[in-house]
XYZ file of C-alpha atoms in Angstrom:
493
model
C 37.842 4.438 -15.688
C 38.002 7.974 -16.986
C 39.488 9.239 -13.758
C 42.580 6.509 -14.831
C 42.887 8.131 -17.942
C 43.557 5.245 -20.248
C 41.381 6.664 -22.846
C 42.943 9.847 -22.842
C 46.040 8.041 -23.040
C 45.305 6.929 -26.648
C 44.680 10.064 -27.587
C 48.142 11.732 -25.755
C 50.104 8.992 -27.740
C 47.945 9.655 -30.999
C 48.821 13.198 -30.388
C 52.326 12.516 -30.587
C 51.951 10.471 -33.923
C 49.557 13.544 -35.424
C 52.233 16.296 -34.172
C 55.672 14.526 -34.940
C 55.047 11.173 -36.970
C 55.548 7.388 -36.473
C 57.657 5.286 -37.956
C 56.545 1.638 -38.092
C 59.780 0.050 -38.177
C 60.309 -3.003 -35.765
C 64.220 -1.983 -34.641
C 64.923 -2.174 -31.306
C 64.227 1.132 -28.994
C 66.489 2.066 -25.989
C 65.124 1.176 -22.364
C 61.858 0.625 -21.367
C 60.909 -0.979 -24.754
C 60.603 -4.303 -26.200
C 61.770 -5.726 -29.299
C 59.196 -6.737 -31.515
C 59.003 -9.755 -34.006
C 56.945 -10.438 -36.968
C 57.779 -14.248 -36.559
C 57.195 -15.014 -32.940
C 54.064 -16.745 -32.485
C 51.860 -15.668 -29.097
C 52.471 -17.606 -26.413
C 48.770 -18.707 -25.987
C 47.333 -21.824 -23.896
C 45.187 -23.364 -26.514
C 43.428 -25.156 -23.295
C 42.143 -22.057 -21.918
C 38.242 -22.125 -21.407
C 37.779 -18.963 -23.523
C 33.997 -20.018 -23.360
C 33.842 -19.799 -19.804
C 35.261 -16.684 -19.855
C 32.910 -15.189 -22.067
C 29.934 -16.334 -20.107
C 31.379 -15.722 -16.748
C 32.187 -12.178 -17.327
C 28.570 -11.862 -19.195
C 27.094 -12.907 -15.974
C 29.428 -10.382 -14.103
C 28.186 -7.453 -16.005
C 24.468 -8.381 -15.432
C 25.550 -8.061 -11.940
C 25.078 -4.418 -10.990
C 27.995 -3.538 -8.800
C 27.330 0.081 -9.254
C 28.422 2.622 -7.021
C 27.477 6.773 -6.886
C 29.553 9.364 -6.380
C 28.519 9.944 -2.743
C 30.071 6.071 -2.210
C 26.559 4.141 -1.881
C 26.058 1.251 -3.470
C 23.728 -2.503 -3.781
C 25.714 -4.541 -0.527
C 23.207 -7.017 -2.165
C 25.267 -7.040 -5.761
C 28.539 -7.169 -4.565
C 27.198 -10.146 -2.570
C 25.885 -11.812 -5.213
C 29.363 -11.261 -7.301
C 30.972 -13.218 -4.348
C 28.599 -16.203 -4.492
C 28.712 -15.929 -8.787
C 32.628 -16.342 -8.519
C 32.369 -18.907 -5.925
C 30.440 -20.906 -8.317
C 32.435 -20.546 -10.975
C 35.844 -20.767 -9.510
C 35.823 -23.416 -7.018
C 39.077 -24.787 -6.530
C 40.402 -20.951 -5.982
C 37.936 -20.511 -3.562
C 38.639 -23.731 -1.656
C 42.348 -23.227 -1.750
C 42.952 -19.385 -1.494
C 42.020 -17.449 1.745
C 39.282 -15.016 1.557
C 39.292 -11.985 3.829
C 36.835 -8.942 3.748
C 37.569 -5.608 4.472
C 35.520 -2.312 4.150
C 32.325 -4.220 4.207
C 32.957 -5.575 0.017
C 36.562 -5.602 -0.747
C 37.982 -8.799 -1.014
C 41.701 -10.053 -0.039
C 42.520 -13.173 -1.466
C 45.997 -15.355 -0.434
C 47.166 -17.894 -2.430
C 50.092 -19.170 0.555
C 53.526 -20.078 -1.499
C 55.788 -22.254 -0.228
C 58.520 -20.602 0.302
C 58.116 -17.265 3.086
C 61.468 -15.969 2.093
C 59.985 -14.993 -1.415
C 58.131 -11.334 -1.719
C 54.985 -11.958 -2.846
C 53.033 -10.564 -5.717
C 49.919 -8.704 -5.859
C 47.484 -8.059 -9.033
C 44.569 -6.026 -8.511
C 41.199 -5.711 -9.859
C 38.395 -3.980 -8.509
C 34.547 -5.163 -8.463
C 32.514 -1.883 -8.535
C 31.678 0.349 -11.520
C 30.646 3.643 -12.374
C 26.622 4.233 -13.220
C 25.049 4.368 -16.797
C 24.466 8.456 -17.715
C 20.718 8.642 -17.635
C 18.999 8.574 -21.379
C 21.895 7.202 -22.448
C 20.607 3.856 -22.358
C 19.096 3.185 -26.247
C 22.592 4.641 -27.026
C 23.872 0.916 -26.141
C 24.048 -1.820 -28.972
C 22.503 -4.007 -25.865
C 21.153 -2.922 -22.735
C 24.524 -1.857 -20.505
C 23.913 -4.477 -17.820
C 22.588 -7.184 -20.087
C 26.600 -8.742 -20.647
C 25.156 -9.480 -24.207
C 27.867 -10.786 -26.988
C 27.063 -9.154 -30.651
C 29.579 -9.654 -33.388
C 31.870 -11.078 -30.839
C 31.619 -8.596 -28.358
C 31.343 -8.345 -25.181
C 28.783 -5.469 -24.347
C 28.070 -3.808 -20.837
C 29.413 -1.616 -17.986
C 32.477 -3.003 -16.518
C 33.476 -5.219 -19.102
C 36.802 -3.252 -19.206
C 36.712 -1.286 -15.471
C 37.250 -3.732 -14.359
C 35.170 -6.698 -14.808
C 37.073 -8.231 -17.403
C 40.877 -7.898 -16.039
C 38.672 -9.613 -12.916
C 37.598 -12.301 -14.443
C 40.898 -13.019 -16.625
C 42.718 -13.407 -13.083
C 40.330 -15.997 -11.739
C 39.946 -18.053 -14.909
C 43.848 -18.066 -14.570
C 44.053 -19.112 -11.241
C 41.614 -22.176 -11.426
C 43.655 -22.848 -15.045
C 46.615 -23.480 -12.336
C 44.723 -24.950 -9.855
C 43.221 -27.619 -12.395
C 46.425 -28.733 -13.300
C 47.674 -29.402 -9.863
C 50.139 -25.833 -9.468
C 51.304 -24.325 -6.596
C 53.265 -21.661 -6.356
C 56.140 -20.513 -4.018
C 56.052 -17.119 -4.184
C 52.752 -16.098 -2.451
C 50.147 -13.956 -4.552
C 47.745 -11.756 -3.438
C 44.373 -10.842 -5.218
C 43.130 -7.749 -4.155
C 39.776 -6.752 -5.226
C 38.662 -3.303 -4.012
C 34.557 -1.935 -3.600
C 35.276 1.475 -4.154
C 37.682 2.345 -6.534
C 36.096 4.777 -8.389
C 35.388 7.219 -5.326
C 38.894 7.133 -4.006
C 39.506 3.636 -2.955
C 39.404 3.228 0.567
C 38.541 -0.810 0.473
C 42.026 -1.014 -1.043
C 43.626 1.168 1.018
C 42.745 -0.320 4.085
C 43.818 -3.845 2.484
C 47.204 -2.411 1.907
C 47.672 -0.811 5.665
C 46.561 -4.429 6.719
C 49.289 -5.977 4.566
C 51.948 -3.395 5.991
C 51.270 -3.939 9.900
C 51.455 -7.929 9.165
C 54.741 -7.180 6.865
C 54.089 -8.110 3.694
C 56.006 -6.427 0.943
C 55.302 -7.198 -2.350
C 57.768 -7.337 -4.976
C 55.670 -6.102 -7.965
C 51.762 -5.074 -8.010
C 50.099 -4.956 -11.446
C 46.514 -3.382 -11.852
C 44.711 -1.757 -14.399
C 45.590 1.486 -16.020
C 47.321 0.720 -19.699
C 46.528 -2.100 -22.139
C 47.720 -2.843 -25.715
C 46.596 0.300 -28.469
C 45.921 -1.280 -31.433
C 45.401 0.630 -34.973
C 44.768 3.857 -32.715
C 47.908 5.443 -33.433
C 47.863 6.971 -36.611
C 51.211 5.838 -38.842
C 52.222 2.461 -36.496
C 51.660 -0.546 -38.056
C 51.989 -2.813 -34.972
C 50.294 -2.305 -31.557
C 51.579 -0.513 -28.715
C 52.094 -2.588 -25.107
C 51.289 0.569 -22.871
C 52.391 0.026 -19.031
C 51.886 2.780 -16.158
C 55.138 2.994 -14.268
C 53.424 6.373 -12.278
C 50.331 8.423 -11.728
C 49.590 11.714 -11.151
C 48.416 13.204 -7.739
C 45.018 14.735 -7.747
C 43.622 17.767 -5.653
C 41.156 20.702 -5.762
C 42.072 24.816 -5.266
C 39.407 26.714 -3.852
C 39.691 30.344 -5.115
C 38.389 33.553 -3.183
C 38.010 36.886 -5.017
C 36.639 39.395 -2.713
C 35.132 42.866 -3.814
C 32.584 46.274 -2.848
C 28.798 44.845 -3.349
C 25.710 47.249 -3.885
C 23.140 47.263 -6.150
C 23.573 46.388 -9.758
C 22.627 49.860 -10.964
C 25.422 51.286 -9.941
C 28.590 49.026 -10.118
C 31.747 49.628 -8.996
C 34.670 48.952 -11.246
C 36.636 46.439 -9.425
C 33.966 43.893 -8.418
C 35.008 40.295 -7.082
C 33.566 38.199 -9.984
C 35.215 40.704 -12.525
C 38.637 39.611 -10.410
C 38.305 35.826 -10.494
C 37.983 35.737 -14.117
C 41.220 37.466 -14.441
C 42.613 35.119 -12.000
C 41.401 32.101 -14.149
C 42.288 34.026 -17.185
C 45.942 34.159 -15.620
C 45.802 30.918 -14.555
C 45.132 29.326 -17.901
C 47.867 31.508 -19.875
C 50.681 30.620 -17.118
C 50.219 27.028 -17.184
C 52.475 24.823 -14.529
C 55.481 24.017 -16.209
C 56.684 21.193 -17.954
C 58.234 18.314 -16.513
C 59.795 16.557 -19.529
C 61.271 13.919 -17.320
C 58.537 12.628 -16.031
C 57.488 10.878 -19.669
C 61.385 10.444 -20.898
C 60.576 6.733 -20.402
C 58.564 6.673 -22.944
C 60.294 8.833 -25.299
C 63.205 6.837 -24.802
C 60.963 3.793 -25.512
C 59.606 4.875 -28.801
C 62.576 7.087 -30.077
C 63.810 5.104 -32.991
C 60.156 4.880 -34.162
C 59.728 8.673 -34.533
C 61.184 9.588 -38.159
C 64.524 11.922 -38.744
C 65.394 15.132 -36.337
C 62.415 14.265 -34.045
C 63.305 10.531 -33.155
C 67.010 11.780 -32.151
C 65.433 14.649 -29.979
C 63.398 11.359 -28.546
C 66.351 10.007 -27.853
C 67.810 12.280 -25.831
C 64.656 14.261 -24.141
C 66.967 16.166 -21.430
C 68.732 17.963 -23.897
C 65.825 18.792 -26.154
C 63.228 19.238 -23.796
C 62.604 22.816 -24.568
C 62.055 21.904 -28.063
C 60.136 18.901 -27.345
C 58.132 20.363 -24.626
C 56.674 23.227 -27.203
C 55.840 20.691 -29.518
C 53.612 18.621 -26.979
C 51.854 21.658 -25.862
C 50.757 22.099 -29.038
C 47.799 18.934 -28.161
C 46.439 18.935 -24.812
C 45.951 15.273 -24.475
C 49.616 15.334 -24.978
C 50.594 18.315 -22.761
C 48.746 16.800 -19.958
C 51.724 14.083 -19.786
C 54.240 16.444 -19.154
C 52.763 18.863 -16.713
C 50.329 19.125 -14.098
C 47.591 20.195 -14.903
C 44.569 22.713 -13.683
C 41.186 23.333 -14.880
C 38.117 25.424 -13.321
C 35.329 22.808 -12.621
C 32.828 24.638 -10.190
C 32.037 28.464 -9.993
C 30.069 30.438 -7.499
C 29.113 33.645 -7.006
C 25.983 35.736 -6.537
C 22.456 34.896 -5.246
C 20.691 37.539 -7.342
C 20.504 39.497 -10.677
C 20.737 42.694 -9.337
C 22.986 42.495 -6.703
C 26.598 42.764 -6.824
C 27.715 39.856 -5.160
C 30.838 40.750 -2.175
C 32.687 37.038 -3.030
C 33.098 35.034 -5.557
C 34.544 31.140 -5.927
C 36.089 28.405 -8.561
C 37.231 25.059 -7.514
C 40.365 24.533 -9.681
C 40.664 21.169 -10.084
C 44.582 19.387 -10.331
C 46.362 16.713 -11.714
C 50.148 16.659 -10.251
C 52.721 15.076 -12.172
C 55.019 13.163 -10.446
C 57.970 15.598 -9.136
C 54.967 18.516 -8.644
C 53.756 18.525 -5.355
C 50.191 19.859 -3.900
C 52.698 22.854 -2.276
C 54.405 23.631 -5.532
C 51.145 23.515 -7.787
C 49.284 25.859 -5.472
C 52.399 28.210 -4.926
C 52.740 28.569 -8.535
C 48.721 29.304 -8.468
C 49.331 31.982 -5.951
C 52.020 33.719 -7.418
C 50.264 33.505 -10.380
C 46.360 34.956 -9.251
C 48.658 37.452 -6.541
C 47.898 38.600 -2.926
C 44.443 39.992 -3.553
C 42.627 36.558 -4.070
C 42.305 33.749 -1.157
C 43.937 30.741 -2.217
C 42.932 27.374 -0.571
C 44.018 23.556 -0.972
C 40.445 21.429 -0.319
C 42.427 18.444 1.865
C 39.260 16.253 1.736
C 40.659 15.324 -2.044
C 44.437 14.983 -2.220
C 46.918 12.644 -3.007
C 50.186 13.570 -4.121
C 51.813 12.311 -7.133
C 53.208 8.712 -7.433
C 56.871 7.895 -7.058
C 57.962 6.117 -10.521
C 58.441 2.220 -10.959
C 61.952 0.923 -12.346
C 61.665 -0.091 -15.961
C 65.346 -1.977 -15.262
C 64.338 -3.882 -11.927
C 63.744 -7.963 -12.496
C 60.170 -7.085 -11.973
C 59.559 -5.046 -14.815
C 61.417 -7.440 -16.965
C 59.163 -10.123 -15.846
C 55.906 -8.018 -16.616
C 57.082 -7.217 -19.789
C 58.616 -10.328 -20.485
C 55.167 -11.889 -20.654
C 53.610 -8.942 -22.498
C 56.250 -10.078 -24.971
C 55.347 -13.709 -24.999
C 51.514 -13.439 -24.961
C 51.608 -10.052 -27.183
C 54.990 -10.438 -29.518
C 53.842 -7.939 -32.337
C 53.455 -4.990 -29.833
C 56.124 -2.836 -28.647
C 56.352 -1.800 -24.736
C 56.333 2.243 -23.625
C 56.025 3.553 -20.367
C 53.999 6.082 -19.451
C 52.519 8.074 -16.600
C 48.695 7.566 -16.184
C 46.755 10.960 -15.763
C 44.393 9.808 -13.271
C 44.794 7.107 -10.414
C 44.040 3.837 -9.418
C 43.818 1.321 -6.322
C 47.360 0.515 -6.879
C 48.460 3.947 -5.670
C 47.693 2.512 -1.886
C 50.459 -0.118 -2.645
C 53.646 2.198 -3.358
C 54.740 2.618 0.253
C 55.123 -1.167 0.722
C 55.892 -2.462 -2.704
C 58.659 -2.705 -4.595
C 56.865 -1.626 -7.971
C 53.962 -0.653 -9.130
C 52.680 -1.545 -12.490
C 49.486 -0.397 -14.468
C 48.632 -2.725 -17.319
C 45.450 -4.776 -18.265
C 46.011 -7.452 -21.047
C 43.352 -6.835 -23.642
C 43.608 -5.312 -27.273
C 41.486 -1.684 -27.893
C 40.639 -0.380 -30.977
C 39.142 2.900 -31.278
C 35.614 1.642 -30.806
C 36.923 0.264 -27.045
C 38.585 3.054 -26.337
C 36.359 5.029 -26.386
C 33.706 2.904 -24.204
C 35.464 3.629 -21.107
C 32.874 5.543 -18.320
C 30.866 5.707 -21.729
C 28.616 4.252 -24.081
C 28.822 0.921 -25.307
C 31.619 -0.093 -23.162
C 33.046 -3.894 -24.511
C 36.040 -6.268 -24.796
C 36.345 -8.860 -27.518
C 35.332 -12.195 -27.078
C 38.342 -13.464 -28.769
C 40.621 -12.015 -26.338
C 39.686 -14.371 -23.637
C 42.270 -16.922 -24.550
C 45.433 -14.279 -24.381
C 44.053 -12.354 -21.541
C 43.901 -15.643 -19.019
C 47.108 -16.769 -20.735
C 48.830 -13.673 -19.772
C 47.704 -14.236 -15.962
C 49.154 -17.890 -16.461
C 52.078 -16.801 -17.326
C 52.896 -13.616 -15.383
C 51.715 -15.827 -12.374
C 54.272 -19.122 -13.361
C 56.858 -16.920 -13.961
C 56.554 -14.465 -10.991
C 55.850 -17.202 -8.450
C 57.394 -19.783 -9.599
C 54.099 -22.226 -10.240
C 56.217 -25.040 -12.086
C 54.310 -24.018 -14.994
């Protein structure tokens, strides 16, 4: 999930804490955030089969569902996913409609009664990303052994995405056991591929479009509720994706006089794309405070003195703001697109001068950037004499932002405040992507958020090493599916 940047999320908001200071008082914050209570008491289903849970998604992970860069995977995995959550879900899987698309993604429809109502959509996808070789004994259990030490639940996917997965199911038969039916139809949508671009997804979401269907709300991964992570807060932090940045790669071409090593000329092309990236890096993009003033506004009254009223009002103080969040790149890369050499080339021997030379610069475009504008600013920046090329095999622009004052983001958070009443909501844009990006043409918004607690320790497991979720969260993860689901569609619940 490291292209999602949830991790790095922890750190952007722990940046913010480390540069300007929390306060840990529960007043209310302006829009976008929730009021918190130390007396409210989680809405929790004591009923929930937290047990099941556990051993379903332990059984999931031993499940290898892996897929490679170059997009092959195990058909044989994924199928044996399908027949492990047709066992254990049977009264979904005898009442919802099952459609496959892409070879392995999965559609599910759960028909509502009433075809006025938009329907809703949540999303979790079944693949995951490999193990790094020899990083194996690095694992408190084997990565695909779905082992539970010290109540934990240990092994790739058990956060991306394998638990949100399983939460949604063990909701749905929760329902379906007790006889609900809903009347605003909900979609599952389970994609194959997510994590090399998507494209089981995306063609689920063209189907919906050419039959009509437009969703009120989606939800998917991409946030989840921080808890002890940021330094000075004393409660946990609800954080929801309302955008996501756009994603390409810049091939620079420096050009220059080859000949023999021995004698050099002065100007050669590898000498010019290092100045280029030298420029490059100095002359960042520039900020875009707006496109995180949710979030300030969110968590304004909880920064202390000067700072929390420059929170407060972010268009005013955004030059001031701005220089103190470039100060921590986890926290710059919120308010700016970003760019970063990945790959250079350039030579094919020691004593040759080489004629060209190459870097892919690699982009993350923050909603109101566009692919034009970043590599425009790139050109003026590297100047005529270097070749400057936007790769179109990798490119999405930037996400439009979801309302944090529609009906459907008070219904999302509502139940964030039931299930979760000590944490406190903030918007945010997510620095990578996700499925749910194929959704925003035909929805009306998009939500990231995934309802489990992280600590440091889980944080840090995403795409890495010991990679967990906490037993104990079983109960308030299905019981925020129960909820969002009764309250969205209307279950009777």
């Amino acid at each position: 999930m490291g292209k999602k940047g949830v991790a790095a999320l922890a750190g952007a908001v722990g940046a913010v804490s480390v540069a300007i200071g929390w306060k840990a008082s529960r007043r209310r914050s302006s829009t976008g955030s929730q009021e918190t209570s130390s007396t409210a008491q989680p809405l929790v289903y004591e009923d929930i089969d937290a047990e099941r849970f556990v051993d379903a998604l332990s059984e999931a992970i031993r499940i290898q569902t892996v897929i490679l860069d170059d997009g092959t995977y195990d058909a044989g995995a994924f199928e044996e996913q399908w027949e492990m959550l047709e066992r254990r879900y049977p009264l979904a899987h005898a009442t919802l409609d099952r459609e496959v698309f892409n070879d392995h993604a999965l559609l599910y429809t759960w028909q509502g009664s009433d075809p006025l109502l938009r329907p809703i959509v949540l999303m979790a996808h079944q693949d995951v990303v490999p193990v790094e070789a020899g990083t194996e004994r690095d694992w408190v259990k084997p990565p695909f052994e779905g082992a539970v030490v010290d109540g934990r639940i240990y092994g790739r996917g058990a956060l991306d995405c394998k638990g949100p997965l399983i939460a949604v199911f063990e909701a749905i038969e929760y329902l379906l056991e007790r006889d609900a039916a809903p009347e605003r139809t909900v979609y599952l949508v389970s994609g194959n591929d997510e994590e090399v671009g998507g494209n089981g997804a995306g063609l689920i979401a063209s189907t919906l479009a050419k039959r009509g269907v437009e969703p009120w709300f989606v939800i998917d991964e991409g946030g989840a509720i921080a808890d002890g992570v940021l330094p000075g807060l004393e409660v946990p932090v609800a954080l929801v994706g309302i955008a996501e940045k756009g994603f390409m790669n810049i091939k620079l071409t420096a050009h220059g006089d080859g000949g023999h090593s021995s004698l050099p000329p002065r100007d050669t092309a590898i000498a010019r794309l290092a100045k280029a990236i030298s420029a490059i890096e100095s002359r960042p993009v520039p900020a875009r405070i707006d496109a995180i003033t949710p979030m300030l506004s969110a968590l304004s009254e909880r920064l202390p003195g000067v700072l929390g009223t420059l929170a407060s009002q972010p268009t005013a103080a955004a030059s001031l703001l701005s220089r103190v969040f470039a100060k921590d790149a986890r926290m710059d890369a919120l308010q700016r697109s970003t760019t970063v050499p990945t790959i250079i080339e350039g030579g094919v021997k020691a004593n040759v001068v080489p004629q060209t030379a190459s870097v892919i610069i690699n982009v993350r475009m923050i909603p109101g950037d566009t692919s034009r504008s970043v590599a425009d600013h790139i050109g003026r920046i590297v100047g005529e004499d270097i070749d400057v090329e936007i790769m179109t095999g990798f490119l999405k622009e930037a996400s439009q932002f979801s309302s944090v004052d529609s009906d459907a983001w008070g219904v999302v958070t509502g139940v964030i405040g039931e299930v979760f009443p000590d944490a406190i909501t903030a918007p945010w844009v997510l620095t990578g992507a996700t499925d749910s990006r194929f959704f925003e043409s035909i929805a009306g918004d998009v939500y990231r958020f995934s309802p489990f607690v992280l600590d440091d320790d889980a944080m840090g497991g995403f795409h890495g090493t010991n990679e967990h979720v906490r037993a104990d969260a079983a109960p308030s993860a299905v019981s925020f599916f129960v909820r969002l689901i009764a309250k969205a569609a209307d279950t009777g619940d």
